[in-house]
C-alpha positions in Angstrom: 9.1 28.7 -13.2 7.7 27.3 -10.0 9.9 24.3 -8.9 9.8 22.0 -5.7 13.0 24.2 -4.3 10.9 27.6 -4.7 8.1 26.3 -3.1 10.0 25.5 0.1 11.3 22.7 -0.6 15.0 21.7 -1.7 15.3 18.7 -4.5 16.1 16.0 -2.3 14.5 16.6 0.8 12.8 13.9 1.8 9.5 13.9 4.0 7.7 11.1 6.4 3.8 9.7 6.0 2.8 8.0 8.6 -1.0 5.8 8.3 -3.6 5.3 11.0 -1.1 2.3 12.6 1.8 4.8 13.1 4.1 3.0 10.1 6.1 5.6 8.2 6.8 6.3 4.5 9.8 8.1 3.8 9.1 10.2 0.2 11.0 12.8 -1.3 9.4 15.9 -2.2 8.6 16.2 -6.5 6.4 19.3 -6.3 4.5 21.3 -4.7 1.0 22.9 -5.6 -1.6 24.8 -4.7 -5.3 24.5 -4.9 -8.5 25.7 -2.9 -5.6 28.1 -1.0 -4.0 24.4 0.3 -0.5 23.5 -0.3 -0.8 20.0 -2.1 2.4 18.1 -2.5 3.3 15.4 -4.7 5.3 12.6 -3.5 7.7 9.6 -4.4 8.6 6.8 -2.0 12.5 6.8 -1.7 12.6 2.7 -1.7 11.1 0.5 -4.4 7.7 0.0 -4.0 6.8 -4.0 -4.2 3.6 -5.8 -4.6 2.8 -9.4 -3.7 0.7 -11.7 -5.9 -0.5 -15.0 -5.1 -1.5 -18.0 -7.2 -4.1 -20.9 -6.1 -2.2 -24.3 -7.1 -4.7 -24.9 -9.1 -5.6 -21.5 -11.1 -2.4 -20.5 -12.8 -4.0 -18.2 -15.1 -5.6 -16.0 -12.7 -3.0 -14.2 -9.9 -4.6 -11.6 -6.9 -2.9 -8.9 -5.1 -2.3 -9.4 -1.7 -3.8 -7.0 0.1 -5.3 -8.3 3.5 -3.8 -7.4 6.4 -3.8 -10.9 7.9 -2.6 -12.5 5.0 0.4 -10.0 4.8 0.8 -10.9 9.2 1.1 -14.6 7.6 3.6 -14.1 4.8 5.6 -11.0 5.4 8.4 -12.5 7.6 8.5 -15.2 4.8 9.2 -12.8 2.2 11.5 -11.3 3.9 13.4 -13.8 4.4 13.4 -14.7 0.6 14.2 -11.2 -0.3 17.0 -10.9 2.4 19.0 -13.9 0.2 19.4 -11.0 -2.5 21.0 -8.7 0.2 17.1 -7.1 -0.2 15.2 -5.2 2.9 11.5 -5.4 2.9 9.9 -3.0 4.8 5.6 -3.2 5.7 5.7 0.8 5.0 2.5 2.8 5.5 0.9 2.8 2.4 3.1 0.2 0.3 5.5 -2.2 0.6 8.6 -1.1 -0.2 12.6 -2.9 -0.7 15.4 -0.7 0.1 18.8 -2.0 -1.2 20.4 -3.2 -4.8 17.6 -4.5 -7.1 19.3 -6.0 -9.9 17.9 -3.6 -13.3 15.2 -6.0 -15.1 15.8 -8.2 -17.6 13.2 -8.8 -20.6 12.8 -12.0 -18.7 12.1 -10.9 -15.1 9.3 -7.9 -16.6 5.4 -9.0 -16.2 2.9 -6.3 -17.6 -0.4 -6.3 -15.8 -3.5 -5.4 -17.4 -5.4 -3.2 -15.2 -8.9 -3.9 -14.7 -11.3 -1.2 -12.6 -14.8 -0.9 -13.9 -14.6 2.7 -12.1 -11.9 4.3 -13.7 -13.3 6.8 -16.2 -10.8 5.9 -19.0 -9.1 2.6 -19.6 -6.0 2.6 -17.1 -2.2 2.1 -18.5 -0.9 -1.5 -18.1 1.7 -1.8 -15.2 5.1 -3.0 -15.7 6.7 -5.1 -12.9 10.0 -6.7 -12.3 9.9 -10.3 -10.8 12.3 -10.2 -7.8 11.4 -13.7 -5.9 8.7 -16.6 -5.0 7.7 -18.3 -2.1 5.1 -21.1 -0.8 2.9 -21.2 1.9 -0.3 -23.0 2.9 -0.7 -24.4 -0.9 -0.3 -21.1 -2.5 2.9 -20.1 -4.6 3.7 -15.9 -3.7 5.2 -14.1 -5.8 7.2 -10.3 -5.2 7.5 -8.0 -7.8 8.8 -4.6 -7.9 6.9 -1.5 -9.4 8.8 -0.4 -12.6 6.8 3.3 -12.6 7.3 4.9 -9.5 4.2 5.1 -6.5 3.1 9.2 -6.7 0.9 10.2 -4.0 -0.7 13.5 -3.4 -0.5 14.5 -0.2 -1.5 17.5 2.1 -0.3 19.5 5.4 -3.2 19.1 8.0 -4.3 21.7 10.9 -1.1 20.3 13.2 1.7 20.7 10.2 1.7 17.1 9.4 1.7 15.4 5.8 -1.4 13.5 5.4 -2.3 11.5 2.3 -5.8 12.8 0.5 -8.5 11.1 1.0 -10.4 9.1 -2.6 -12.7 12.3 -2.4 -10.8 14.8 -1.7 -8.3 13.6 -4.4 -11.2 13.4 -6.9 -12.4 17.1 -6.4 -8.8 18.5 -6.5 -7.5 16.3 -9.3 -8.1 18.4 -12.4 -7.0 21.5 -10.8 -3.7 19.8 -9.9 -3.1 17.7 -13.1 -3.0 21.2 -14.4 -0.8 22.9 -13.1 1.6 19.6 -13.4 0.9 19.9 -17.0 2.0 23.3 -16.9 4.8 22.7 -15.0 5.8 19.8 -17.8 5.5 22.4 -20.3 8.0 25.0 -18.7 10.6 22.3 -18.1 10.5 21.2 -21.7 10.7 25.1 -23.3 13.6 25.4 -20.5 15.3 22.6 -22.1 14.7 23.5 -25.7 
């Protein structure tokens, strides 16, 4: 059976990603796999990944994901600050915000499912389940920070220097199947291992 420690790695090593601006993503190592003779790996984030929404005062139906860079410049030291009353670090990580410390588990109350809407996805994508953590105001918007119930996994590969390197959207399109099978395979060894 072909597990991350065979393949070099040992089950809580923990690896860096760094993005164009030179901020880091610290993501332990959940397998690794081979396709076109590459070494793929697949990776989880070792802090909580969070997302920040924000609300129009008057639109309180509709909520968008902050995503702009300038906009995050604007609000991030803000939502730190919130998140720092719950003894909470948030970090602008490359690739995701994250929050290292205690998040309090999620209540039935705190837990907001989001309907995923992308007209390019091939199939209907799975709702999303995130835990409320905090809310904030600024400039006539209300913010609000909410922590990724499913883990961030993200399929990365060494380059020609040695370095991790996230795929690019067409590069992981082309090497997708290839590596959702041999996860599926993987799955299905663990679970006759266990029986």
């Amino acid at each position: 059976m072909s597990t991350a420690k065979e393949n070099g790695y040992s089950q809580d090593e923990t690896v860096i990603l760094k993005d164009e601006t030179g901020r880091e993503l610290t993501c332990y190592v959940e397998q690794s796999l081979e396709a076109e003779a590459k070494e793929y790996v697949l990776l989880r984030p070792v802090d909580d990944t969070v997302e920040i929404f924000s609300w129009q005062a008057d639109q309180e139906e509709e909520a968008f994901l902050v995503e702009e860079e300038e906009v995050l410049d604007e609000i991030f030291p803000i939502a730190q600050a919130v998140l720092a009353e719950q003894d909470l670090t948030l970090k602008r990580s490359a690739f995701a915000l994250t929050v290292a410390g205690d998040v309090p588990p999620p209540t039935e109350e705190d837990i907001l499912t989001l309907e995923i809407d992308d007209e390019a996805a091939l199939a209907p994508l799975e709702p999303e389940q995130l835990q409320f953590l905090a809310n904030f105001y600024h400039e006539d918007h209300e913010y609000e920070v909410f922590r990724r119930l499913d883990p961030l996994l993200l399929f990365a590969r060494r380059n020609n220097a040695g370095q991790l390197e996230l795929l690019s959207p067409e590069e992981f399109q082309r090497v997708q199947p290839m590596l959702e099978e041999q996860l599926a395979q993987l799955e299905d060894e663990m679970d006759e291992y266990e029986e």
